[in-house]
Coordinates of C-alpha atoms in Angstrom, one line a residue:
Chain A
X1 CA 205.6 112.3 -61.6
X2 CA 206.1 109.0 -63.4
X3 CA 209.8 109.6 -63.8
X4 CA 210.1 110.3 -60.1
X5 CA 208.3 107.1 -59.3
X6 CA 210.4 105.1 -61.5
X7 CA 213.5 106.5 -59.9
X8 CA 212.2 105.7 -56.5
X9 CA 211.4 102.2 -57.6
X10 CA 214.9 101.6 -59.1
X11 CA 216.4 102.7 -55.8
X12 CA 214.0 100.3 -53.9
X13 CA 214.7 97.4 -56.2
X14 CA 218.4 97.5 -55.7
X15 CA 218.4 98.1 -52.0
X16 CA 218.9 95.0 -49.8
X17 CA 215.8 94.3 -47.8
X18 CA 215.7 95.5 -44.3
X19 CA 218.7 97.8 -44.5
X20 CA 218.7 101.3 -43.4
X21 CA 219.1 102.7 -46.9
X22 CA 219.3 106.3 -46.1
X23 CA 219.2 108.8 -43.3
X24 CA 216.5 111.3 -44.4
X25 CA 216.6 113.4 -41.2
X26 CA 218.6 113.1 -38.0
X27 CA 217.7 109.7 -36.7
X28 CA 215.3 108.9 -39.5
X29 CA 215.7 105.6 -41.3
X30 CA 214.2 104.2 -44.5
X31 CA 213.4 100.5 -45.0
X32 CA 212.5 98.8 -48.2
X33 CA 210.8 95.5 -48.6
X34 CA 208.4 93.9 -51.0
X35 CA 206.7 91.0 -52.6
X36 CA 207.0 89.6 -56.1
X37 CA 204.2 87.4 -57.4
X38 CA 204.4 85.3 -60.5
X39 CA 201.1 83.6 -61.5
X40 CA 200.0 81.4 -64.4
X41 CA 196.3 80.5 -64.9
X42 CA 195.7 77.5 -67.0
X43 CA 193.0 75.0 -68.0
X44 CA 189.3 75.4 -67.6
X45 CA 187.5 78.4 -69.2
X46 CA 190.5 80.7 -69.7
X47 CA 190.9 84.2 -68.3
X48 CA 189.7 84.6 -64.7
X49 CA 187.6 87.7 -65.5
X50 CA 185.8 87.5 -62.2
X51 CA 189.0 88.4 -60.4
X52 CA 189.7 91.6 -62.4
X53 CA 190.0 94.8 -60.4
X54 CA 189.1 98.4 -61.3
X55 CA 192.6 99.3 -62.5
X56 CA 192.8 96.4 -64.8
X57 CA 195.0 94.5 -62.5
X58 CA 194.3 91.0 -61.1
X59 CA 195.8 88.7 -58.5
X60 CA 196.2 86.1 -61.3
X61 CA 198.3 88.4 -63.5
X62 CA 201.6 86.9 -64.5
X63 CA 203.8 89.5 -62.7
X64 CA 203.0 91.7 -59.8
X65 CA 205.6 93.5 -57.8
X66 CA 204.7 95.3 -54.6
X67 CA 207.2 97.5 -53.0
X68 CA 207.1 99.0 -49.5
X69 CA 209.1 102.0 -48.3
X70 CA 208.8 102.8 -44.6
X71 CA 210.4 105.9 -43.2
X72 CA 210.8 105.7 -39.5
X73 CA 211.3 109.3 -38.4
X74 CA 211.5 108.5 -34.7
X75 CA 209.9 106.2 -32.2
X76 CA 206.5 107.8 -32.7
X77 CA 206.3 109.1 -36.3
X78 CA 206.5 106.9 -39.4
X79 CA 205.5 107.2 -43.0
X80 CA 204.4 104.1 -44.8
X81 CA 204.4 103.9 -48.5
X82 CA 203.6 101.1 -50.9
X83 CA 203.2 100.7 -54.6
X84 CA 202.0 97.9 -56.9
X85 CA 203.6 97.4 -60.3
X86 CA 201.4 95.2 -62.5
X87 CA 202.2 95.3 -66.3
X88 CA 198.7 94.0 -67.0
X89 CA 197.0 97.0 -65.5
X90 CA 195.7 99.8 -67.7
X91 CA 196.6 102.7 -65.4
X92 CA 199.7 104.5 -64.5
X93 CA 201.9 103.8 -61.5
X94 CA 200.5 106.7 -59.5
X95 CA 197.2 104.9 -59.4
X96 CA 198.8 102.2 -57.3
X97 CA 200.7 104.4 -54.9
X98 CA 199.5 104.5 -51.2
X99 CA 201.1 106.5 -48.5
X100 CA 200.2 107.6 -45.0
X101 CA 201.7 109.2 -41.9
X102 CA 201.4 107.4 -38.6
X103 CA 201.7 108.8 -35.1
X104 CA 201.8 106.6 -32.0
X105 CA 200.0 108.6 -29.4
X106 CA 200.7 106.1 -26.6
X107 CA 201.6 102.5 -26.3
X108 CA 201.1 100.8 -22.9
X109 CA 201.0 97.2 -21.8
X110 CA 197.2 96.9 -22.0
X111 CA 196.3 99.8 -24.3
X112 CA 197.5 101.8 -27.2
X113 CA 196.4 104.5 -29.6
X114 CA 197.7 105.4 -33.0
X115 CA 196.6 108.1 -35.5
X116 CA 197.1 107.7 -39.2
X117 CA 196.4 110.2 -42.0
X118 CA 196.9 110.1 -45.8
X119 CA 195.9 107.3 -48.1
X120 CA 194.9 104.9 -45.4
X121 CA 194.1 101.2 -45.4
X122 CA 190.5 99.9 -45.5
X123 CA 189.1 100.4 -42.0
X124 CA 186.4 97.7 -42.4
X125 CA 186.4 94.0 -41.8
X126 CA 189.4 91.8 -41.2
X127 CA 190.6 91.0 -44.7
X128 CA 192.9 93.9 -45.4
X129 CA 195.9 92.6 -43.4
X130 CA 195.6 89.3 -45.1
X131 CA 195.3 90.6 -48.7
X132 CA 199.1 90.3 -49.4
X133 CA 200.2 87.2 -51.3
X134 CA 202.5 86.1 -48.5
X135 CA 199.6 86.1 -46.1
X136 CA 196.8 85.0 -48.3
X137 CA 196.7 81.1 -48.4
X138 CA 194.9 81.3 -51.8
X139 CA 195.4 83.7 -54.7
X140 CA 192.1 85.7 -55.2
X141 CA 190.4 88.2 -52.9
X142 CA 187.0 87.5 -51.4
X143 CA 184.2 88.7 -53.7
X144 CA 182.8 91.2 -51.2
X145 CA 186.2 93.0 -51.4
X146 CA 186.4 93.4 -55.1
X147 CA 183.6 92.0 -57.3
X148 CA 181.9 94.6 -59.4
X149 CA 178.2 95.3 -59.2
X150 CA 176.7 97.4 -62.0
X151 CA 176.3 100.5 -59.9
X152 CA 178.7 103.4 -60.6
X153 CA 179.4 106.5 -58.6
X154 CA 179.5 108.8 -61.7
X155 CA 176.3 107.6 -63.4
X156 CA 172.7 106.7 -62.6
X157 CA 170.3 104.0 -63.7
X158 CA 167.3 105.7 -65.2
X159 CA 165.0 103.3 -63.2
X160 CA 164.5 99.8 -62.2
X161 CA 164.2 98.4 -65.7
X162 CA 167.4 100.2 -66.8
X163 CA 169.3 98.7 -63.9
X164 CA 167.9 95.2 -64.5
X165 CA 168.7 95.4 -68.2
X166 CA 172.4 95.6 -67.4
X167 CA 172.7 92.8 -64.8
X168 CA 176.0 91.0 -64.9
X169 CA 177.8 93.7 -66.9
X170 CA 179.6 95.4 -64.1
X171 CA 182.7 93.3 -64.4
X172 CA 183.2 94.2 -68.1
X173 CA 185.6 96.9 -69.2
X174 CA 183.1 97.7 -72.0
X175 CA 180.3 98.5 -69.6
X176 CA 179.0 101.9 -70.8
X177 CA 176.4 102.1 -68.0
X178 CA 172.9 103.4 -67.7
X179 CA 170.6 106.0 -69.2
X180 CA 169.9 108.0 -66.1
X181 CA 172.6 110.6 -66.5
X182 CA 176.3 110.9 -65.9
X183 CA 179.5 109.6 -67.5
X184 CA 179.0 107.2 -70.3
X185 CA 182.7 106.3 -70.4
X186 CA 183.3 102.6 -70.6
X187 CA 184.2 101.4 -67.1
X188 CA 183.5 98.8 -64.5
X189 CA 180.8 99.1 -61.8
X190 CA 181.6 99.5 -58.1
X191 CA 182.3 96.6 -55.7
X192 CA 180.8 96.5 -52.2
X193 CA 184.2 97.2 -50.8
X194 CA 187.2 98.1 -52.9
X195 CA 189.9 96.9 -50.6
X196 CA 193.0 97.3 -52.9
X197 CA 192.2 101.0 -53.3
X198 CA 192.6 102.8 -50.0
X199 CA 191.0 106.2 -49.3
X200 CA 192.2 109.6 -48.2
X201 CA 191.3 110.1 -44.6
X202 CA 192.3 109.9 -41.0
X203 CA 192.1 107.0 -38.7
X204 CA 192.4 106.4 -34.9
X205 CA 193.2 102.8 -34.1
X206 CA 194.5 100.7 -31.2
X207 CA 193.5 98.4 -28.5
X208 CA 192.2 98.5 -24.9
X209 CA 192.4 95.2 -23.0
X210 CA 190.6 92.6 -25.0
X211 CA 189.2 95.2 -27.5
X212 CA 190.6 96.4 -30.7
X213 CA 189.3 99.4 -32.5
X214 CA 189.6 101.6 -35.6
X215 CA 187.6 104.7 -36.4
X216 CA 188.0 106.5 -39.6
X217 CA 186.8 109.5 -41.6
X218 CA 187.5 109.5 -45.3
X219 CA 186.5 111.5 -48.4
X220 CA 185.3 108.5 -50.4
X221 CA 183.3 105.4 -49.5
X222 CA 184.2 101.7 -49.3
X223 CA 182.7 101.1 -52.7
X224 CA 184.1 104.3 -54.2
X225 CA 187.3 105.3 -52.4
X226 CA 188.8 108.6 -53.5
X227 CA 192.5 108.3 -53.1
X228 CA 193.3 111.0 -55.7
X229 CA 191.5 113.7 -57.5
X230 CA 189.8 115.1 -54.4
X231 CA 186.4 114.4 -53.0
X232 CA 183.5 113.7 -55.4
X233 CA 180.9 115.2 -53.1
X234 CA 180.7 117.3 -50.0
X235 CA 180.1 114.4 -47.6
X236 CA 182.5 112.2 -45.7
X237 CA 182.4 108.6 -44.8
X238 CA 182.4 107.5 -41.2
X239 CA 183.6 104.0 -40.7
X240 CA 185.0 101.8 -38.0
X241 CA 185.5 98.4 -36.6
X242 CA 185.4 97.1 -33.0
X243 CA 186.8 93.7 -32.2
X244 CA 186.7 91.6 -29.1
X245 CA 189.4 89.0 -28.4
X246 CA 188.0 86.7 -25.7
X247 CA 191.2 84.7 -25.8
X248 CA 194.2 84.3 -28.1
X249 CA 193.1 82.6 -31.3
X250 CA 189.6 84.0 -31.3
X251 CA 188.7 87.4 -32.7
X252 CA 185.1 88.6 -33.1
X253 CA 184.7 91.9 -35.0
X254 CA 181.9 94.2 -36.1
X255 CA 182.3 96.9 -38.7
X256 CA 180.2 99.8 -40.0
X257 CA 180.5 102.5 -42.6
X258 CA 178.2 105.1 -44.0
X259 CA 178.9 107.9 -46.5
X260 CA 177.6 109.5 -49.7
X261 CA 179.0 107.8 -52.8
X262 CA 177.6 109.6 -55.8
X263 CA 179.4 112.4 -57.7
X264 CA 178.1 115.9 -57.1
X265 CA 178.2 116.4 -60.9
X266 CA 175.1 114.1 -61.1
X267 CA 173.0 116.7 -59.3
X268 CA 171.0 117.8 -62.4
X269 CA 169.8 114.2 -62.6
X270 CA 168.6 114.1 -58.9
X271 CA 165.0 114.8 -57.9
X272 CA 164.5 118.4 -57.1
X273 CA 166.0 119.6 -53.8
X274 CA 168.3 116.6 -53.5
X275 CA 172.1 116.6 -53.5
X276 CA 174.7 113.8 -53.6
X277 CA 174.9 113.8 -49.8
X278 CA 171.4 112.4 -49.7
X279 CA 172.5 109.1 -51.3
X280 CA 174.6 106.9 -49.1
X281 CA 176.4 103.6 -49.1
X282 CA 175.7 102.0 -45.7
X283 CA 177.4 98.8 -44.8
X284 CA 177.7 96.7 -41.7
X285 CA 179.9 93.6 -41.3
X286 CA 180.9 90.9 -38.9
X287 CA 184.1 89.0 -38.9
X288 CA 185.4 86.0 -36.9
X289 CA 188.7 84.4 -36.6
X290 CA 189.6 81.1 -34.9
X291 CA 193.0 79.5 -34.7
X292 CA 194.1 76.4 -33.0
X293 CA 197.3 74.3 -33.5
X294 CA 197.6 74.0 -37.3
X295 CA 194.2 75.2 -38.3
X296 CA 193.1 78.8 -39.0
X297 CA 189.5 79.8 -39.9
X298 CA 188.2 83.1 -41.0
X299 CA 184.7 84.2 -41.8
X300 CA 183.1 87.5 -42.7
X301 CA 179.7 88.8 -43.6
X302 CA 178.7 92.2 -44.9
X303 CA 175.3 93.6 -45.5
X304 CA 175.3 96.6 -47.8
X305 CA 172.8 99.0 -49.3
X306 CA 173.1 101.9 -51.7
X307 CA 170.5 104.6 -52.1
X308 CA 169.9 105.4 -55.7
X309 CA 167.6 108.3 -56.8
X310 CA 165.6 106.6 -59.5
X311 CA 165.1 103.1 -58.0
X312 CA 161.6 102.7 -56.6
X313 CA 159.5 100.0 -55.0
X314 CA 157.0 100.1 -57.9
X315 CA 154.7 102.5 -56.0
X316 CA 156.9 105.6 -56.2
X317 CA 158.8 105.2 -53.0
X318 CA 162.6 104.9 -52.9
X319 CA 164.0 101.5 -52.7
X320 CA 167.5 100.6 -51.6
X321 CA 169.8 98.4 -53.6
X322 CA 171.0 95.7 -51.2
X323 CA 173.8 93.1 -51.3
X324 CA 174.9 90.5 -48.9
X325 CA 178.4 89.2 -49.2
X326 CA 180.1 86.5 -47.0
X327 CA 182.8 84.0 -47.1
X328 CA 184.4 81.3 -44.9
X329 CA 188.0 80.3 -45.3
X330 CA 190.2 77.7 -43.8
X331 CA 193.9 76.9 -43.8
X332 CA 195.4 73.8 -42.4
X333 CA 199.1 72.9 -42.2
X334 CA 199.3 69.4 -43.3
X335 CA 203.0 69.0 -42.6
X336 CA 205.9 71.5 -42.1
X337 CA 205.9 73.8 -45.1
X338 CA 202.8 72.3 -46.7
X339 CA 199.3 73.7 -46.2
X340 CA 195.9 73.3 -47.7
X341 CA 193.3 76.1 -48.0
X342 CA 189.7 76.5 -49.1
X343 CA 187.4 79.5 -49.4
X344 CA 183.7 79.5 -50.1
X345 CA 182.6 83.0 -51.1
X346 CA 179.4 84.6 -52.4
X347 CA 177.4 87.7 -53.0
X348 CA 173.6 87.7 -53.1
X349 CA 171.6 90.7 -54.4
X350 CA 168.4 92.0 -52.9
X351 CA 165.1 92.0 -54.8
X352 CA 163.7 95.1 -56.4
X353 CA 160.5 95.7 -58.4
X354 CA 161.1 94.7 -62.0
X355 CA 159.6 98.0 -63.4
X356 CA 157.0 96.3 -65.5
X357 CA 154.1 97.2 -63.3
X358 CA 153.4 93.6 -62.5
X359 CA 154.7 93.9 -59.0
X360 CA 157.2 91.1 -59.6
X361 CA 160.4 91.3 -57.6
X362 CA 163.8 90.2 -58.9
X363 CA 167.4 90.4 -57.8
X364 CA 168.9 93.6 -59.1
X365 CA 172.1 91.8 -60.2
X366 CA 173.1 88.2 -60.7
X367 CA 174.1 86.3 -57.6
X368 CA 177.7 84.9 -57.7
X369 CA 179.5 82.4 -55.7
X370 CA 182.9 81.1 -55.8
X371 CA 184.9 78.1 -54.5
X372 CA 188.7 78.4 -54.4
X373 CA 190.8 75.7 -52.9
X374 CA 194.4 74.6 -53.3
X375 CA 197.7 73.8 -51.6
X376 CA 200.7 75.8 -50.8
X377 CA 204.3 74.9 -50.1
X378 CA 207.1 76.9 -48.7
X379 CA 210.0 76.5 -51.2
X380 CA 212.1 78.6 -48.8
X381 CA 211.0 80.7 -45.8
X382 CA 210.4 83.6 -48.2
X383 CA 209.0 81.8 -51.2
X384 CA 205.7 80.2 -51.3
X385 CA 204.4 78.1 -54.2
X386 CA 200.6 77.6 -54.5
X387 CA 198.4 75.7 -56.9
X388 CA 194.7 76.6 -56.7
X389 CA 191.5 75.8 -58.5
X390 CA 188.6 78.4 -58.7
X391 CA 185.0 77.5 -59.5
X392 CA 182.7 80.3 -60.3
X393 CA 178.9 80.1 -60.4
X394 CA 176.4 82.8 -61.3
X395 CA 172.7 83.0 -61.7
X396 CA 173.4 84.9 -65.0
X397 CA 175.7 84.1 -67.9
X398 CA 178.1 82.5 -68.0
X399 CA 176.5 80.2 -65.4
X400 CA 179.8 78.6 -64.4
X401 CA 183.5 78.9 -65.1
X402 CA 186.6 77.3 -63.6
X403 CA 190.3 77.4 -64.0
X404 CA 193.6 76.4 -62.3
X405 CA 196.5 78.6 -61.4
X406 CA 199.9 78.4 -60.0
X407 CA 201.4 81.2 -58.1
X408 CA 204.9 81.7 -56.7
X409 CA 205.1 84.5 -54.1
X410 CA 208.5 85.8 -52.9
X411 CA 208.8 88.3 -50.1
X412 CA 212.0 90.2 -49.6
Chain B
X1 CA 236.8 43.7 -4.7
X2 CA 239.9 45.6 -5.8
X3 CA 239.5 44.4 -9.4
X4 CA 236.0 45.7 -9.4
X5 CA 237.0 49.1 -8.2
X6 CA 239.7 49.3 -10.8
X7 CA 237.2 48.4 -13.5
X8 CA 234.9 51.1 -12.3
X9 CA 237.6 53.7 -12.4
X10 CA 238.8 52.6 -15.8
X11 CA 235.2 52.7 -17.2
X12 CA 234.8 56.2 -15.8
X13 CA 238.0 57.4 -17.4
X14 CA 237.1 55.8 -20.8
X15 CA 233.6 57.2 -20.9
X16 CA 234.3 60.7 -19.9
X17 CA 234.2 63.1 -22.8
X18 CA 236.6 65.6 -21.2
X19 CA 240.3 65.2 -22.0
X20 CA 242.9 65.3 -19.4
X21 CA 244.4 68.4 -21.0
X22 CA 242.4 71.3 -22.3
X23 CA 242.7 75.0 -23.1
X24 CA 240.5 78.0 -23.7
X25 CA 239.8 79.7 -27.0
X26 CA 239.3 83.4 -26.4
X27 CA 238.9 86.3 -28.8
X28 CA 236.8 89.1 -30.1
X29 CA 234.3 89.6 -32.8
X30 CA 233.9 93.0 -34.5
X31 CA 230.9 93.8 -36.6
X32 CA 231.1 96.7 -38.9
X33 CA 228.1 99.0 -39.3
X34 CA 227.5 97.5 -42.8
X35 CA 226.9 94.1 -41.1
X36 CA 224.4 95.5 -38.6
X37 CA 220.9 95.9 -39.9
X38 CA 217.9 97.7 -38.5
X39 CA 215.1 95.2 -38.7
X40 CA 212.2 96.8 -40.7
X41 CA 208.8 97.3 -38.9
X42 CA 206.8 95.8 -41.8
X43 CA 203.6 97.6 -40.8
X44 CA 202.1 97.2 -44.2
X45 CA 200.2 94.2 -43.0
X46 CA 197.3 96.4 -42.1
X47 CA 195.9 98.6 -39.5
X48 CA 195.0 96.2 -36.8
X49 CA 197.2 95.5 -33.8
X50 CA 199.7 97.9 -35.4
X51 CA 200.0 99.7 -32.1
X52 CA 201.4 96.6 -30.5
X53 CA 203.7 95.8 -33.4
X54 CA 207.4 95.6 -33.2
X55 CA 209.6 98.6 -33.0
X56 CA 212.9 99.0 -35.0
X57 CA 215.7 97.1 -33.4
X58 CA 219.3 96.6 -34.5
X59 CA 220.4 93.1 -35.6
X60 CA 223.7 91.7 -36.7
X61 CA 225.8 93.0 -33.8
X62 CA 228.4 90.8 -32.0
X63 CA 225.7 89.1 -30.0
X64 CA 224.3 87.7 -33.2
X65 CA 227.5 85.9 -34.1
X66 CA 228.3 82.3 -33.1
X67 CA 231.9 81.1 -32.6
X68 CA 232.6 77.4 -32.4
X69 CA 235.4 75.0 -32.6
X70 CA 235.0 72.5 -35.4
X71 CA 236.6 69.1 -35.8
X72 CA 236.8 68.1 -32.1
X73 CA 236.7 64.3 -32.0
X74 CA 234.5 62.5 -29.6
X75 CA 231.0 62.0 -28.6
X76 CA 229.3 64.7 -26.6
X77 CA 226.4 64.2 -24.2
X78 CA 223.4 66.4 -25.0
X79 CA 222.9 69.1 -22.4
X80 CA 219.9 68.4 -20.1
X81 CA 219.0 72.1 -20.1
X82 CA 216.8 73.2 -23.0
X83 CA 217.9 76.4 -24.7
X84 CA 215.0 78.9 -25.3
X85 CA 214.0 81.0 -28.2
X86 CA 211.3 83.4 -26.8
X87 CA 208.6 85.0 -28.7
X88 CA 208.1 88.5 -27.3
X89 CA 206.9 91.8 -28.8
X90 CA 206.6 90.1 -32.2
X91 CA 210.2 89.2 -32.2
X92 CA 212.3 86.1 -31.4
X93 CA 214.7 86.6 -28.6
X94 CA 217.6 86.1 -29.1
X95 CA 217.8 86.8 -32.8
X96 CA 220.6 84.2 -33.1
X97 CA 220.7 81.1 -30.9
X98 CA 223.5 78.5 -30.8
X99 CA 222.8 75.0 -29.6
X100 CA 224.6 71.7 -29.6
X101 CA 223.5 69.0 -32.0
X102 CA 220.7 66.9 -30.5
X103 CA 219.5 69.7 -28.2
X104 CA 215.8 70.3 -27.6
X105 CA 214.9 74.0 -28.0
X106 CA 212.0 75.5 -26.2
X107 CA 209.9 78.2 -27.9
X108 CA 207.8 79.9 -25.2
X109 CA 205.2 82.5 -26.2
X110 CA 205.3 85.7 -24.1
X111 CA 203.0 87.7 -26.3
X112 CA 199.2 88.2 -25.7
X113 CA 198.5 86.7 -29.1
X114 CA 199.2 83.5 -31.0
X115 CA 202.4 82.7 -32.7
X116 CA 203.2 79.8 -35.0
X117 CA 206.8 78.9 -35.1
X118 CA 208.0 77.0 -38.2
X119 CA 211.2 76.3 -40.1
X120 CA 211.4 75.0 -43.7
X121 CA 214.7 76.1 -45.0
X122 CA 217.3 73.5 -44.0
X123 CA 218.0 71.1 -41.2
X124 CA 215.0 69.9 -39.4
X125 CA 211.7 71.0 -40.9
X126 CA 209.1 71.7 -38.3
X127 CA 205.9 73.5 -37.7
X128 CA 204.8 73.9 -34.0
X129 CA 201.3 75.2 -34.7
X130 CA 199.6 78.1 -32.9
X131 CA 199.7 78.5 -29.2
X132 CA 199.0 81.2 -26.7
X133 CA 200.9 83.2 -24.1
X134 CA 202.3 81.1 -21.3
X135 CA 202.6 78.1 -23.5
X136 CA 205.6 76.6 -25.1
X137 CA 206.5 74.1 -27.7
X138 CA 209.8 72.3 -28.2
X139 CA 211.8 70.8 -31.1
X140 CA 214.8 68.6 -31.1
X141 CA 217.4 69.6 -33.6
X142 CA 219.1 66.5 -35.1
X143 CA 220.9 68.0 -38.1
X144 CA 223.9 70.4 -37.9
X145 CA 223.7 73.7 -39.7
X146 CA 221.5 76.8 -39.9
X147 CA 217.9 76.6 -38.9
X148 CA 215.9 79.7 -40.1
X149 CA 212.9 80.2 -37.7
X150 CA 209.9 82.2 -38.7
X151 CA 206.3 82.8 -37.5
X152 CA 203.6 81.9 -39.9
X153 CA 201.3 84.6 -38.5
X154 CA 203.8 87.5 -38.2
X155 CA 205.9 87.6 -41.3
X156 CA 208.3 90.1 -39.8
X157 CA 209.5 87.6 -37.2
X158 CA 212.8 85.8 -38.0
X159 CA 215.5 84.1 -36.0
X160 CA 218.4 81.8 -36.6
X161 CA 219.5 78.7 -34.7
X162 CA 223.0 77.5 -35.5
X163 CA 223.3 73.8 -34.6
X164 CA 226.9 73.0 -33.9
X165 CA 228.4 69.5 -33.5
X166 CA 229.9 69.8 -30.0
X167 CA 229.7 71.9 -26.8
X168 CA 232.7 74.1 -27.8
X169 CA 230.9 77.2 -28.9
X170 CA 230.1 80.7 -27.6
X171 CA 228.1 83.8 -28.4
X172 CA 230.0 87.0 -27.8
X173 CA 228.8 89.7 -25.5
X174 CA 228.0 93.2 -26.6
X175 CA 231.7 94.1 -26.5
X176 CA 232.4 91.3 -28.9
X177 CA 234.5 89.3 -26.4
X178 CA 234.0 85.5 -26.2
X179 CA 235.6 82.6 -24.4
X180 CA 235.3 78.9 -25.1
X181 CA 236.7 76.8 -22.2
X182 CA 237.8 73.2 -21.8
X183 CA 238.7 72.7 -25.5
X184 CA 240.9 69.6 -25.9
X185 CA 244.5 70.4 -26.8
X186 CA 245.1 70.3 -30.6
X187 CA 244.9 72.2 -33.8
X188 CA 241.4 73.0 -35.0
X189 CA 239.4 75.3 -37.3
X190 CA 237.5 77.9 -35.3
X191 CA 234.5 79.1 -37.2
X192 CA 232.4 82.3 -36.7
X193 CA 229.1 82.6 -38.3
X194 CA 227.1 85.8 -38.9
X195 CA 223.5 85.5 -40.3
X196 CA 224.0 88.1 -43.0
X197 CA 227.6 87.6 -43.8
X198 CA 228.2 83.9 -43.4
X199 CA 231.2 82.0 -42.1
X200 CA 234.7 83.0 -41.4
X201 CA 237.4 80.5 -40.4
X202 CA 240.6 80.6 -38.4
X203 CA 243.1 77.9 -37.6
X204 CA 243.9 77.7 -34.0
X205 CA 246.3 75.6 -31.9
X206 CA 244.8 75.0 -28.5
X207 CA 247.4 74.4 -25.8
X208 CA 247.2 71.8 -23.1
X209 CA 246.7 74.6 -20.7
X210 CA 246.2 78.3 -21.0
X211 CA 244.5 79.9 -23.9
X212 CA 244.7 80.6 -27.6
X213 CA 243.4 83.8 -29.1
X214 CA 241.5 84.5 -32.3
X215 CA 239.6 87.4 -33.7
X216 CA 237.0 87.9 -36.4
X217 CA 235.7 90.9 -38.2
X218 CA 232.4 91.0 -40.1

């Protein structure tokens, strides 16, 4: 598998961008393109750990190469494939491979419908299309799309006290987890939405007049996508987004997703009569976009809850684990080729009973918030240089961190 | 009175840019399959609006070549008519536009969503900001050479403007044929430019009347 991937990548790397590299079937064409990101964090408190992703990669890693191979079979059928090569990651290339088949059902002046199946992009919120370095005016991803909580899909906290004892550890590679059963392998917790990891599923998307829509069914959930290895339970996630475009430059969207996130292998640890399908991640979100002249503003909010079998309200009743994530982001073109950008970003955790019998309520994880701001400059029409500063604040330890970084992003 | 009339006639003769003798440069441009590219769809940007995204189109054919006569002496009035580079279906149309130095180019948006035209590569750097369907922005091009035009919102959109020093230029038709009329008699370098291949040059003697022929192959 790995050899085949490497071969594919070599072909991709040496093929001029945008050329029809091969005829795979009568009339079919293959296109290769990509982005190469070089980044160098410096100053402040060193490694930007808060930005680390599940596979050990990180938007601030020194080298990240993303390759796209699009096979246009005919005017209605297309296969889209992308892969990320990040030498700093701890997993094999196959962990970064995404591919899906797309079928354009119809495309009219005021409406269209497309079906997609395979490892499909995140059907929630509005950030996914802007996550690529040539579209992101900053370097990091918003916290709600990657920051790890302490919850895991393959392990359970034994109770409220056990969960609270591990606050702030979800971002660590050495996190061995809880005492409530399941895998004790060192691994990170789950984010609210793991945008870089797509999910196996089907999507219907398109537009109708001033409305845009996407509806998806997938085997994993937003916090625990299952893009390989099959489903981890017998439930499916239903998710979707509906957006209204009152006029060009303004987009208002609402998203929703619900699905079971725990592994079926945890069943022996569930209360009698319960299965993994009884414990869901449920998340709703709102997004807004406003653009005028040289200014672009984006904002998103997502309220999320996980059901966990052994978390109670202190009186024996089940209590959900809630998080609220939101960010606002602005980008302004100062002069041709030069722009400034800023994002304020945070996740707040809901209160749960502290498990001591006193009835005291405390957040189940440490709140985090982040400022990132910087400037970018088009060195050429395909190469953008950015310099950013990131300030991290947490209600746990460390209470604050900051660093600077430069990134050069080339698309080809 | 007679002196005044003579003075007017003399002034008109001196100020007119057109020579008394001029010929036509005609020819053909051939583009081989290797020079013609299929523009990639670049759908990777995400699921939204994908259904309205661009389809695959061929670029780099004869219509994307500019032929112009270089080295013609004189000053040339800027045409009053503004050339257009239209934003439609997430593409710039035409893919290659040729304009005379000093021209003001219009960039009308014919899509239902915003575009943001900018250029930072060479020549005049400009960023026209975001604007909606039915609106247009304009930019005067004051430096000769290649202007690479992109959209800040849709990274797959790309076009070229070749700013040439005089009005003696042409863009071939689909069959590759072109004609540049009213070229002052003389020996010049005729240049042809293809966005992916670059320049080719031919020396041409333009007769006082009639035509001179030249051909290019990319």
